[in-house]
Amino acid sequence: QSALTQPASVSGSPGQSITISCTGTNSDVGGFGYVSWYQQHPGKAPKLMIYDVTNRPSGVSNRFSGSKSGSTASLTISGLQAEDEADYYCTSFTSTSIYVFGTGTKVTVL
Amino acid sequence: QVQLQESGPGLVKPSETLSLTCTVSGASISSYYWNWIRQPPGKGLEWIGYIYNSGSTKYNPSLKSRVTISIDTSKNQFSLKLSSVTAADTAVYYCATLTTSLSFDIWGPGTMVTVS
């Protein structure tokens, strides 16, 4: 099972919107509605931001939203803020009942 | 509120077995899926495996031959053993669980393990 493909870096100015893609196959992202997204600040454990493609856990800002088209899932951060600068990872449940993570994306707020 | 805490040696010699424990509070170890995930320094996250139903397991195929995850219901803990370690196994090791659908919503703070 290969890692899901994410862009290495994405940047934007405060207030702008950015989108991070997560590309897999029909055996993972394309075949299931179990894509989740995680935010990780340096030295910290990852934090769940989106689950089941589009759902936000309680306490997560509504500036974060998720979507999926075919085998590519996306995380959009609107109204970009300095505190959003972090690494972001997607993950998907797969056809063999295991998990695969994305390669990770570093978000920079300019 | 479910909380997780990893513990174990921070330094392991090459070819030996890495052993870590995750202590669960706020939930019964008989519920949910209990996972191990690792992150080498400066690199991305890698799912290692999970245990559920107090004994059934699933492992990352790339690590399957070296990994064992087990549960101690009397201590409300689950454990990771990774055999024949090399420097490539140096990483922060996290335990995590799925209480919301099939996503890792609860994480431990992580523990750094160096193979040297």
mmCIF file with all atom_site columns, C-alpha atoms in Angstrom:
data_model
loop_
_atom_site.group_PDB
_atom_site.id
_atom_site.type_symbol
_atom_site.label_atom_id
_atom_site.label_alt_id
_atom_site.label_comp_id
_atom_site.label_asym_id
_atom_site.label_entity_id
_atom_site.label_seq_id
_atom_site.pdbx_PDB_ins_code
_atom_site.Cartn_x
_atom_site.Cartn_y
_atom_site.Cartn_z
_atom_site.occupancy
_atom_site.B_iso_or_equiv
_atom_site.pdbx_formal_charge
_atom_site.auth_seq_id
_atom_site.auth_comp_id
_atom_site.auth_asym_id
_atom_site.auth_atom_id
_atom_site.pdbx_PDB_model_num
ATOM 1   C CA . GLN A 1 1   ? 0.000   0.000  0.000  1.00 0.00 ? 1   GLN A CA 1
ATOM 2   C CA . SER A 1 2   ? 1.654   3.231  -1.136 1.00 0.00 ? 2   SER A CA 1
ATOM 3   C CA . ALA A 1 3   ? 1.408   6.512  0.736  1.00 0.00 ? 3   ALA A CA 1
ATOM 4   C CA . LEU A 1 4   ? -1.248  8.951  -0.415 1.00 0.00 ? 4   LEU A CA 1
ATOM 5   C CA . THR A 1 5   ? 0.170   11.831 -2.449 1.00 0.00 ? 5   THR A CA 1
ATOM 6   C CA . GLN A 1 6   ? 0.067   15.362 -1.055 1.00 0.00 ? 6   GLN A CA 1
ATOM 7   C CA . PRO A 1 7   ? 1.877   18.521 -2.215 1.00 0.00 ? 7   PRO A CA 1
ATOM 8   C CA . ALA A 1 8   ? 5.009   19.107 -0.162 1.00 0.00 ? 8   ALA A CA 1
ATOM 9   C CA . SER A 1 9   ? 4.088   22.696 0.574  1.00 0.00 ? 9   SER A CA 1
ATOM 10  C CA . VAL A 1 10  ? 1.273   25.193 0.199  1.00 0.00 ? 10  VAL A CA 1
ATOM 11  C CA . SER A 1 11  ? 1.357   28.842 1.183  1.00 0.00 ? 11  SER A CA 1
ATOM 12  C CA . GLY A 1 12  ? -1.027  31.738 1.406  1.00 0.00 ? 12  GLY A CA 1
ATOM 13  C CA . SER A 1 13  ? -1.458  35.188 2.883  1.00 0.00 ? 13  SER A CA 1
ATOM 14  C CA . PRO A 1 14  ? -3.593  35.869 5.951  1.00 0.00 ? 14  PRO A CA 1
ATOM 15  C CA . GLY A 1 15  ? -7.270  35.895 5.037  1.00 0.00 ? 15  GLY A CA 1
ATOM 16  C CA . GLN A 1 16  ? -6.807  33.882 1.877  1.00 0.00 ? 16  GLN A CA 1
ATOM 17  C CA . SER A 1 17  ? -8.059  30.349 1.214  1.00 0.00 ? 17  SER A CA 1
ATOM 18  C CA . ILE A 1 18  ? -5.807  27.422 0.420  1.00 0.00 ? 18  ILE A CA 1
ATOM 19  C CA . THR A 1 19  ? -6.530  23.853 -0.607 1.00 0.00 ? 19  THR A CA 1
ATOM 20  C CA . ILE A 1 20  ? -4.437  20.745 0.059  1.00 0.00 ? 20  ILE A CA 1
ATOM 21  C CA . SER A 1 21  ? -4.987  17.706 -2.119 1.00 0.00 ? 21  SER A CA 1
ATOM 22  C CA . CYS A 1 22  ? -4.625  14.043 -1.150 1.00 0.00 ? 22  CYS A CA 1
ATOM 23  C CA . THR A 1 23  ? -4.538  11.582 -4.033 1.00 0.00 ? 23  THR A CA 1
ATOM 24  C CA . GLY A 1 24  ? -4.941  7.852  -3.652 1.00 0.00 ? 24  GLY A CA 1
ATOM 25  C CA . THR A 1 25  ? -6.588  4.997  -5.501 1.00 0.00 ? 25  THR A CA 1
ATOM 26  C CA . ASN A 1 26  ? -9.896  3.163  -5.697 1.00 0.00 ? 26  ASN A CA 1
ATOM 27  C CA . SER A 1 27  ? -8.570  0.900  -2.939 1.00 0.00 ? 27  SER A CA 1
ATOM 28  C CA . ASP A 1 28  ? -8.424  3.725  -0.412 1.00 0.00 ? 28  ASP A CA 1
ATOM 29  C CA . VAL A 1 29  ? -9.567  7.332  -0.952 1.00 0.00 ? 29  VAL A CA 1
ATOM 30  C CA . GLY A 1 30  ? -11.729 6.529  -3.971 1.00 0.00 ? 30  GLY A CA 1
ATOM 31  C CA . GLY A 1 31  ? -13.337 3.458  -2.491 1.00 0.00 ? 31  GLY A CA 1
ATOM 32  C CA . PHE A 1 32  ? -14.322 4.611  0.989  1.00 0.00 ? 32  PHE A CA 1
ATOM 33  C CA . GLY A 1 33  ? -15.769 7.584  2.808  1.00 0.00 ? 33  GLY A CA 1
ATOM 34  C CA . TYR A 1 34  ? -13.177 7.326  5.578  1.00 0.00 ? 34  TYR A CA 1
ATOM 35  C CA . VAL A 1 35  ? -10.690 10.075 4.765  1.00 0.00 ? 35  VAL A CA 1
ATOM 36  C CA . SER A 1 36  ? -9.500  12.172 7.687  1.00 0.00 ? 36  SER A CA 1
ATOM 37  C CA . TRP A 1 37  ? -7.164  15.140 8.023  1.00 0.00 ? 37  TRP A CA 1
ATOM 38  C CA . TYR A 1 38  ? -4.706  16.020 10.801 1.00 0.00 ? 38  TYR A CA 1
ATOM 39  C CA . GLN A 1 39  ? -2.896  19.203 11.790 1.00 0.00 ? 39  GLN A CA 1
ATOM 40  C CA . GLN A 1 40  ? 0.499   18.902 13.445 1.00 0.00 ? 40  GLN A CA 1
ATOM 41  C CA . HIS A 1 41  ? 2.448   21.728 14.994 1.00 0.00 ? 41  HIS A CA 1
ATOM 42  C CA . PRO A 1 42  ? 6.193   21.209 15.658 1.00 0.00 ? 42  PRO A CA 1
ATOM 43  C CA . GLY A 1 43  ? 6.852   18.924 18.582 1.00 0.00 ? 43  GLY A CA 1
ATOM 44  C CA . LYS A 1 44  ? 3.158   18.151 19.090 1.00 0.00 ? 44  LYS A CA 1
ATOM 45  C CA . ALA A 1 45  ? 0.920   15.177 18.441 1.00 0.00 ? 45  ALA A CA 1
ATOM 46  C CA . PRO A 1 46  ? -1.344  15.393 15.395 1.00 0.00 ? 46  PRO A CA 1
ATOM 47  C CA . LYS A 1 47  ? -4.854  16.779 15.890 1.00 0.00 ? 47  LYS A CA 1
ATOM 48  C CA . LEU A 1 48  ? -7.922  15.542 14.031 1.00 0.00 ? 48  LEU A CA 1
ATOM 49  C CA . MET A 1 49  ? -9.421  18.321 11.889 1.00 0.00 ? 49  MET A CA 1
ATOM 50  C CA . ILE A 1 50  ? -11.770 16.484 9.490  1.00 0.00 ? 50  ILE A CA 1
ATOM 51  C CA . TYR A 1 51  ? -13.185 12.952 9.544  1.00 0.00 ? 51  TYR A CA 1
ATOM 52  C CA . ASP A 1 52  ? -15.286 10.936 7.114  1.00 0.00 ? 52  ASP A CA 1
ATOM 53  C CA . VAL A 1 53  ? -14.248 13.294 4.283  1.00 0.00 ? 53  VAL A CA 1
ATOM 54  C CA . THR A 1 54  ? -16.370 16.273 5.331  1.00 0.00 ? 54  THR A CA 1
ATOM 55  C CA . ASN A 1 55  ? -17.122 16.188 9.069  1.00 0.00 ? 55  ASN A CA 1
ATOM 56  C CA . ARG A 1 56  ? -15.556 18.517 11.640 1.00 0.00 ? 56  ARG A CA 1
ATOM 57  C CA . PRO A 1 57  ? -15.041 17.327 15.225 1.00 0.00 ? 57  PRO A CA 1
ATOM 58  C CA . SER A 1 58  ? -16.438 19.506 17.964 1.00 0.00 ? 58  SER A CA 1
ATOM 59  C CA . GLY A 1 59  ? -14.139 22.443 18.639 1.00 0.00 ? 59  GLY A CA 1
ATOM 60  C CA . VAL A 1 60  ? -12.534 22.615 15.200 1.00 0.00 ? 60  VAL A CA 1
ATOM 61  C CA . SER A 1 61  ? -12.994 25.933 13.426 1.00 0.00 ? 61  SER A CA 1
ATOM 62  C CA . ASN A 1 62  ? -15.490 26.029 10.562 1.00 0.00 ? 62  ASN A CA 1
ATOM 63  C CA . ARG A 1 63  ? -12.711 27.597 8.492  1.00 0.00 ? 63  ARG A CA 1
ATOM 64  C CA . PHE A 1 64  ? -11.613 24.013 7.857  1.00 0.00 ? 64  PHE A CA 1
ATOM 65  C CA . SER A 1 65  ? -13.597 21.974 5.360  1.00 0.00 ? 65  SER A CA 1
ATOM 66  C CA . GLY A 1 66  ? -13.137 18.723 3.470  1.00 0.00 ? 66  GLY A CA 1
ATOM 67  C CA . SER A 1 67  ? -14.326 17.270 0.190  1.00 0.00 ? 67  SER A CA 1
ATOM 68  C CA . LYS A 1 68  ? -13.639 14.409 -2.188 1.00 0.00 ? 68  LYS A CA 1
ATOM 69  C CA . SER A 1 69  ? -13.836 13.806 -5.918 1.00 0.00 ? 69  SER A CA 1
ATOM 70  C CA . GLY A 1 70  ? -12.976 10.360 -7.203 1.00 0.00 ? 70  GLY A CA 1
ATOM 71  C CA . SER A 1 71  ? -9.681  9.280  -5.641 1.00 0.00 ? 71  SER A CA 1
ATOM 72  C CA . THR A 1 72  ? -8.634  12.770 -4.552 1.00 0.00 ? 72  THR A CA 1
ATOM 73  C CA . ALA A 1 73  ? -9.656  14.291 -1.248 1.00 0.00 ? 73  ALA A CA 1
ATOM 74  C CA . SER A 1 74  ? -9.100  17.918 -0.368 1.00 0.00 ? 74  SER A CA 1
ATOM 75  C CA . LEU A 1 75  ? -8.769  20.060 2.734  1.00 0.00 ? 75  LEU A CA 1
ATOM 76  C CA . THR A 1 76  ? -9.610  23.741 2.398  1.00 0.00 ? 76  THR A CA 1
ATOM 77  C CA . ILE A 1 77  ? -8.608  26.338 4.957  1.00 0.00 ? 77  ILE A CA 1
ATOM 78  C CA . SER A 1 78  ? -10.448 29.596 4.503  1.00 0.00 ? 78  SER A CA 1
ATOM 79  C CA . GLY A 1 79  ? -9.587  32.899 6.160  1.00 0.00 ? 79  GLY A CA 1
ATOM 80  C CA . LEU A 1 80  ? -6.013  31.710 6.682  1.00 0.00 ? 80  LEU A CA 1
ATOM 81  C CA . GLN A 1 81  ? -4.548  32.683 10.059 1.00 0.00 ? 81  GLN A CA 1
ATOM 82  C CA . ALA A 1 82  ? -1.015  32.611 11.440 1.00 0.00 ? 82  ALA A CA 1
ATOM 83  C CA . GLU A 1 83  ? -1.969  29.769 13.793 1.00 0.00 ? 83  GLU A CA 1
ATOM 84  C CA . ASP A 1 84  ? -2.822  27.578 10.785 1.00 0.00 ? 84  ASP A CA 1
ATOM 85  C CA . GLU A 1 85  ? 0.864   27.325 9.918  1.00 0.00 ? 85  GLU A CA 1
ATOM 86  C CA . ALA A 1 86  ? 1.613   23.641 10.504 1.00 0.00 ? 86  ALA A CA 1
ATOM 87  C CA . ASP A 1 87  ? 2.013   20.290 8.779  1.00 0.00 ? 87  ASP A CA 1
ATOM 88  C CA . TYR A 1 88  ? -1.135  18.598 7.506  1.00 0.00 ? 88  TYR A CA 1
ATOM 89  C CA . TYR A 1 89  ? -1.655  14.898 6.830  1.00 0.00 ? 89  TYR A CA 1
ATOM 90  C CA . CYS A 1 90  ? -4.506  12.975 5.259  1.00 0.00 ? 90  CYS A CA 1
ATOM 91  C CA . THR A 1 91  ? -5.227  9.340  5.934  1.00 0.00 ? 91  THR A CA 1
ATOM 92  C CA . SER A 1 92  ? -7.629  6.782  4.540  1.00 0.00 ? 92  SER A CA 1
ATOM 93  C CA . PHE A 1 93  ? -9.003  3.424  5.561  1.00 0.00 ? 93  PHE A CA 1
ATOM 94  C CA . THR A 1 94  ? -8.329  0.899  2.818  1.00 0.00 ? 94  THR A CA 1
ATOM 95  C CA . SER A 1 95  ? -9.786  -2.173 1.130  1.00 0.00 ? 95  SER A CA 1
ATOM 96  C CA . THR A 1 96  ? -7.491  -4.419 3.201  1.00 0.00 ? 96  THR A CA 1
ATOM 97  C CA . SER A 1 97  ? -8.710  -2.881 6.480  1.00 0.00 ? 97  SER A CA 1
ATOM 98  C CA . ILE A 1 98  ? -5.451  -1.053 7.120  1.00 0.00 ? 98  ILE A CA 1
ATOM 99  C CA . TYR A 1 99  ? -4.626  2.646  7.133  1.00 0.00 ? 99  TYR A CA 1
ATOM 100 C CA . VAL A 1 100 ? -2.421  4.668  4.836  1.00 0.00 ? 100 VAL A CA 1
ATOM 101 C CA . PHE A 1 101 ? -1.189  8.196  5.530  1.00 0.00 ? 101 PHE A CA 1
ATOM 102 C CA . GLY A 1 102 ? -0.470  10.962 3.075  1.00 0.00 ? 102 GLY A CA 1
ATOM 103 C CA . THR A 1 103 ? 3.025   12.271 2.485  1.00 0.00 ? 103 THR A CA 1
ATOM 104 C CA . GLY A 1 104 ? 2.277   15.469 4.383  1.00 0.00 ? 104 GLY A CA 1
ATOM 105 C CA . THR A 1 105 ? 1.973   19.140 3.434  1.00 0.00 ? 105 THR A CA 1
ATOM 106 C CA . LYS A 1 106 ? 3.690   22.067 5.093  1.00 0.00 ? 106 LYS A CA 1
ATOM 107 C CA . VAL A 1 107 ? 1.407   25.101 5.197  1.00 0.00 ? 107 VAL A CA 1
ATOM 108 C CA . THR A 1 108 ? 3.123   28.470 5.389  1.00 0.00 ? 108 THR A CA 1
ATOM 109 C CA . VAL A 1 109 ? 1.303   31.698 6.180  1.00 0.00 ? 109 VAL A CA 1
ATOM 110 C CA . LEU A 1 110 ? 3.118   34.477 4.347  1.00 0.00 ? 110 LEU A CA 1
ATOM 111 C CA . GLN B 2 1   ? -12.642 11.761 28.375 1.00 0.00 ? 1   GLN B CA 1
ATOM 112 C CA . VAL B 2 2   ? -10.222 9.264  26.877 1.00 0.00 ? 2   VAL B CA 1
ATOM 113 C CA . GLN B 2 3   ? -6.528  9.913  27.471 1.00 0.00 ? 3   GLN B CA 1
ATOM 114 C CA . LEU B 2 4   ? -3.479  7.980  26.293 1.00 0.00 ? 4   LEU B CA 1
ATOM 115 C CA . GLN B 2 5   ? 0.096   7.940  27.560 1.00 0.00 ? 5   GLN B CA 1
ATOM 116 C CA . GLU B 2 6   ? 3.038   6.135  25.972 1.00 0.00 ? 6   GLU B CA 1
ATOM 117 C CA . SER B 2 7   ? 5.909   4.764  28.039 1.00 0.00 ? 7   SER B CA 1
ATOM 118 C CA . GLY B 2 8   ? 9.045   2.735  27.453 1.00 0.00 ? 8   GLY B CA 1
ATOM 119 C CA . PRO B 2 9   ? 12.804  2.946  26.893 1.00 0.00 ? 9   PRO B CA 1
ATOM 120 C CA . GLY B 2 10  ? 14.049  5.909  24.911 1.00 0.00 ? 10  GLY B CA 1
ATOM 121 C CA . LEU B 2 11  ? 17.105  4.070  23.649 1.00 0.00 ? 11  LEU B CA 1
ATOM 122 C CA . VAL B 2 12  ? 17.266  0.621  22.048 1.00 0.00 ? 12  VAL B CA 1
ATOM 123 C CA . LYS B 2 13  ? 20.275  -1.170 20.587 1.00 0.00 ? 13  LYS B CA 1
ATOM 124 C CA . PRO B 2 14  ? 20.298  -2.345 16.953 1.00 0.00 ? 14  PRO B CA 1
ATOM 125 C CA . SER B 2 15  ? 18.935  -5.875 16.434 1.00 0.00 ? 15  SER B CA 1
ATOM 126 C CA . GLU B 2 16  ? 17.079  -5.787 19.755 1.00 0.00 ? 16  GLU B CA 1
ATOM 127 C CA . THR B 2 17  ? 13.333  -5.498 20.377 1.00 0.00 ? 17  THR B CA 1
ATOM 128 C CA . LEU B 2 18  ? 11.626  -2.161 20.927 1.00 0.00 ? 18  LEU B CA 1
ATOM 129 C CA . SER B 2 19  ? 8.869   -2.392 23.555 1.00 0.00 ? 19  SER B CA 1
ATOM 130 C CA . LEU B 2 20  ? 6.360   0.356  24.331 1.00 0.00 ? 20  LEU B CA 1
ATOM 131 C CA . THR B 2 21  ? 3.191   0.529  26.397 1.00 0.00 ? 21  THR B CA 1
ATOM 132 C CA . CYS B 2 22  ? 0.189   2.807  26.070 1.00 0.00 ? 22  CYS B CA 1
ATOM 133 C CA . THR B 2 23  ? -1.888  3.374  29.206 1.00 0.00 ? 23  THR B CA 1
ATOM 134 C CA . VAL B 2 24  ? -5.542  4.169  28.592 1.00 0.00 ? 24  VAL B CA 1
ATOM 135 C CA . SER B 2 25  ? -7.657  6.249  30.971 1.00 0.00 ? 25  SER B CA 1
ATOM 136 C CA . GLY B 2 26  ? -11.286 7.254  30.592 1.00 0.00 ? 26  GLY B CA 1
ATOM 137 C CA . ALA B 2 27  ? -12.298 4.229  28.526 1.00 0.00 ? 27  ALA B CA 1
ATOM 138 C CA . SER B 2 28  ? -12.265 0.471  28.684 1.00 0.00 ? 28  SER B CA 1
ATOM 139 C CA . ILE B 2 29  ? -9.527  -1.196 26.652 1.00 0.00 ? 29  ILE B CA 1
ATOM 140 C CA . SER B 2 30  ? -12.217 -3.628 25.522 1.00 0.00 ? 30  SER B CA 1
ATOM 141 C CA . SER B 2 31  ? -13.789 -0.870 23.449 1.00 0.00 ? 31  SER B CA 1
ATOM 142 C CA . TYR B 2 32  ? -12.507 0.798  20.283 1.00 0.00 ? 32  TYR B CA 1
ATOM 143 C CA . TYR B 2 33  ? -9.502  0.119  18.058 1.00 0.00 ? 33  TYR B CA 1
ATOM 144 C CA . TRP B 2 34  ? -6.083  0.809  19.596 1.00 0.00 ? 34  TRP B CA 1
ATOM 145 C CA . ASN B 2 35  ? -3.347  1.951  17.237 1.00 0.00 ? 35  ASN B CA 1
ATOM 146 C CA . TRP B 2 36  ? 0.382   2.594  17.044 1.00 0.00 ? 36  TRP B CA 1
ATOM 147 C CA . ILE B 2 37  ? 1.695   5.249  14.655 1.00 0.00 ? 37  ILE B CA 1
ATOM 148 C CA . ARG B 2 38  ? 5.268   6.497  14.275 1.00 0.00 ? 38  ARG B CA 1
ATOM 149 C CA . GLN B 2 39  ? 7.090   9.474  12.818 1.00 0.00 ? 39  GLN B CA 1
ATOM 150 C CA . PRO B 2 40  ? 10.836  9.454  12.053 1.00 0.00 ? 40  PRO B CA 1
ATOM 151 C CA . PRO B 2 41  ? 12.578  12.769 12.721 1.00 0.00 ? 41  PRO B CA 1
ATOM 152 C CA . GLY B 2 42  ? 11.669  15.307 10.038 1.00 0.00 ? 42  GLY B CA 1
ATOM 153 C CA . LYS B 2 43  ? 9.477   12.818 8.180  1.00 0.00 ? 43  LYS B CA 1
ATOM 154 C CA . GLY B 2 44  ? 5.819   11.896 7.838  1.00 0.00 ? 44  GLY B CA 1
ATOM 155 C CA . LEU B 2 45  ? 3.456   9.679  9.795  1.00 0.00 ? 45  LEU B CA 1
ATOM 156 C CA . GLU B 2 46  ? 3.421   5.909  9.351  1.00 0.00 ? 46  GLU B CA 1
ATOM 157 C CA . TRP B 2 47  ? 0.627   3.664  10.620 1.00 0.00 ? 47  TRP B CA 1
ATOM 158 C CA . ILE B 2 48  ? 2.027   0.584  12.365 1.00 0.00 ? 48  ILE B CA 1
ATOM 159 C CA . GLY B 2 49  ? -1.067  -1.385 13.307 1.00 0.00 ? 49  GLY B CA 1
ATOM 160 C CA . TYR B 2 50  ? -4.088  -1.786 15.563 1.00 0.00 ? 50  TYR B CA 1
ATOM 161 C CA . ILE B 2 51  ? -5.667  -4.227 17.976 1.00 0.00 ? 51  ILE B CA 1
ATOM 162 C CA . TYR B 2 52  ? -9.398  -4.548 18.678 1.00 0.00 ? 52  TYR B CA 1
ATOM 163 C CA . ASN B 2 53  ? -11.933 -6.824 20.289 1.00 0.00 ? 53  ASN B CA 1
ATOM 164 C CA . SER B 2 54  ? -9.313  -7.493 22.946 1.00 0.00 ? 54  SER B CA 1
ATOM 165 C CA . GLY B 2 55  ? -7.111  -9.476 20.618 1.00 0.00 ? 55  GLY B CA 1
ATOM 166 C CA . SER B 2 56  ? -7.666  -9.186 16.869 1.00 0.00 ? 56  SER B CA 1
ATOM 167 C CA . THR B 2 57  ? -4.899  -7.331 15.057 1.00 0.00 ? 57  THR B CA 1
ATOM 168 C CA . LYS B 2 58  ? -4.021  -5.689 11.736 1.00 0.00 ? 58  LYS B CA 1
ATOM 169 C CA . TYR B 2 59  ? -0.517  -4.583 10.801 1.00 0.00 ? 59  TYR B CA 1
ATOM 170 C CA . ASN B 2 60  ? 1.179   -2.457 8.173  1.00 0.00 ? 60  ASN B CA 1
ATOM 171 C CA . PRO B 2 61  ? 2.380   -5.000 5.586  1.00 0.00 ? 61  PRO B CA 1
ATOM 172 C CA . SER B 2 62  ? 5.800   -3.324 5.484  1.00 0.00 ? 62  SER B CA 1
ATOM 173 C CA . LEU B 2 63  ? 6.324   -4.039 9.210  1.00 0.00 ? 63  LEU B CA 1
ATOM 174 C CA . LYS B 2 64  ? 4.160   -7.110 9.703  1.00 0.00 ? 64  LYS B CA 1
ATOM 175 C CA . SER B 2 65  ? 7.015   -9.598 10.084 1.00 0.00 ? 65  SER B CA 1
ATOM 176 C CA . ARG B 2 66  ? 8.493   -7.628 13.002 1.00 0.00 ? 66  ARG B CA 1
ATOM 177 C CA . VAL B 2 67  ? 5.446   -6.215 14.831 1.00 0.00 ? 67  VAL B CA 1
ATOM 178 C CA . THR B 2 68  ? 3.312   -7.537 17.652 1.00 0.00 ? 68  THR B CA 1
ATOM 179 C CA . ILE B 2 69  ? 0.540   -5.523 19.328 1.00 0.00 ? 69  ILE B CA 1
ATOM 180 C CA . SER B 2 70  ? -1.091  -6.936 22.437 1.00 0.00 ? 70  SER B CA 1
ATOM 181 C CA . ILE B 2 71  ? -3.567  -5.920 25.135 1.00 0.00 ? 71  ILE B CA 1
ATOM 182 C CA . ASP B 2 72  ? -3.463  -6.215 28.928 1.00 0.00 ? 72  ASP B CA 1
ATOM 183 C CA . THR B 2 73  ? -7.075  -5.779 30.035 1.00 0.00 ? 73  THR B CA 1
ATOM 184 C CA . SER B 2 74  ? -6.167  -5.998 33.724 1.00 0.00 ? 74  SER B CA 1
ATOM 185 C CA . LYS B 2 75  ? -4.008  -2.873 33.416 1.00 0.00 ? 75  LYS B CA 1
ATOM 186 C CA . ASN B 2 76  ? -6.066  -1.150 30.702 1.00 0.00 ? 76  ASN B CA 1
ATOM 187 C CA . GLN B 2 77  ? -2.952  -1.002 28.529 1.00 0.00 ? 77  GLN B CA 1
ATOM 188 C CA . PHE B 2 78  ? -1.865  -2.072 25.092 1.00 0.00 ? 78  PHE B CA 1
ATOM 189 C CA . SER B 2 79  ? 1.667   -2.655 23.921 1.00 0.00 ? 79  SER B CA 1
ATOM 190 C CA . LEU B 2 80  ? 3.921   -2.600 20.876 1.00 0.00 ? 80  LEU B CA 1
ATOM 191 C CA . LYS B 2 81  ? 6.855   -4.874 20.223 1.00 0.00 ? 81  LYS B CA 1
ATOM 192 C CA . LEU B 2 82  ? 9.062   -4.273 17.175 1.00 0.00 ? 82  LEU B CA 1
ATOM 193 C CA . SER B 2 83  ? 11.852  -6.783 16.701 1.00 0.00 ? 83  SER B CA 1
ATOM 194 C CA . SER B 2 84  ? 15.234  -6.602 14.973 1.00 0.00 ? 84  SER B CA 1
ATOM 195 C CA . VAL B 2 85  ? 15.321  -2.819 15.044 1.00 0.00 ? 85  VAL B CA 1
ATOM 196 C CA . THR B 2 86  ? 17.699  -0.689 12.991 1.00 0.00 ? 86  THR B CA 1
ATOM 197 C CA . ALA B 2 87  ? 18.426  3.026  12.867 1.00 0.00 ? 87  ALA B CA 1
ATOM 198 C CA . ALA B 2 88  ? 15.492  3.350  10.447 1.00 0.00 ? 88  ALA B CA 1
ATOM 199 C CA . ASP B 2 89  ? 13.156  2.568  13.352 1.00 0.00 ? 89  ASP B CA 1
ATOM 200 C CA . THR B 2 90  ? 14.237  5.710  15.202 1.00 0.00 ? 90  THR B CA 1
ATOM 201 C CA . ALA B 2 91  ? 11.064  7.758  15.550 1.00 0.00 ? 91  ALA B CA 1
ATOM 202 C CA . VAL B 2 92  ? 8.478   9.342  17.782 1.00 0.00 ? 92  VAL B CA 1
ATOM 203 C CA . TYR B 2 93  ? 5.968   6.604  18.545 1.00 0.00 ? 93  TYR B CA 1
ATOM 204 C CA . TYR B 2 94  ? 2.343   7.567  19.163 1.00 0.00 ? 94  TYR B CA 1
ATOM 205 C CA . CYS B 2 95  ? -0.554  5.532  20.427 1.00 0.00 ? 95  CYS B CA 1
ATOM 206 C CA . ALA B 2 96  ? -3.957  6.596  19.154 1.00 0.00 ? 96  ALA B CA 1
ATOM 207 C CA . THR B 2 97  ? -7.538  5.401  19.132 1.00 0.00 ? 97  THR B CA 1
ATOM 208 C CA . LEU B 2 98  ? -10.657 5.658  17.027 1.00 0.00 ? 98  LEU B CA 1
ATOM 209 C CA . THR B 2 99  ? -13.701 6.783  18.984 1.00 0.00 ? 99  THR B CA 1
ATOM 210 C CA . THR B 2 100 ? -15.199 8.844  16.155 1.00 0.00 ? 100 THR B CA 1
ATOM 211 C CA . SER B 2 101 ? -15.835 6.729  13.073 1.00 0.00 ? 101 SER B CA 1
ATOM 212 C CA . LEU B 2 102 ? -12.582 5.400  11.579 1.00 0.00 ? 102 LEU B CA 1
ATOM 213 C CA . SER B 2 103 ? -10.399 8.406  12.375 1.00 0.00 ? 103 SER B CA 1
ATOM 214 C CA . PHE B 2 104 ? -7.621  8.830  14.934 1.00 0.00 ? 104 PHE B CA 1
ATOM 215 C CA . ASP B 2 105 ? -9.316  11.312 17.242 1.00 0.00 ? 105 ASP B CA 1
ATOM 216 C CA . ILE B 2 106 ? -7.407  10.643 20.456 1.00 0.00 ? 106 ILE B CA 1
ATOM 217 C CA . TRP B 2 107 ? -3.579  10.631 20.525 1.00 0.00 ? 107 TRP B CA 1
ATOM 218 C CA . GLY B 2 108 ? -0.968  10.231 23.196 1.00 0.00 ? 108 GLY B CA 1
ATOM 219 C CA . PRO B 2 109 ? 1.752   12.894 23.405 1.00 0.00 ? 109 PRO B CA 1
ATOM 220 C CA . GLY B 2 110 ? 4.278   10.556 21.774 1.00 0.00 ? 110 GLY B CA 1
ATOM 221 C CA . THR B 2 111 ? 7.560   9.090  22.944 1.00 0.00 ? 111 THR B CA 1
ATOM 222 C CA . MET B 2 112 ? 10.892  9.352  21.166 1.00 0.00 ? 112 MET B CA 1
ATOM 223 C CA . VAL B 2 113 ? 12.768  6.092  20.624 1.00 0.00 ? 113 VAL B CA 1
ATOM 224 C CA . THR B 2 114 ? 16.316  6.134  19.317 1.00 0.00 ? 114 THR B CA 1
ATOM 225 C CA . VAL B 2 115 ? 17.996  3.016  17.945 1.00 0.00 ? 115 VAL B CA 1
ATOM 226 C CA . SER B 2 116 ? 21.732  3.291  18.566 1.00 0.00 ? 116 SER B CA 1
#
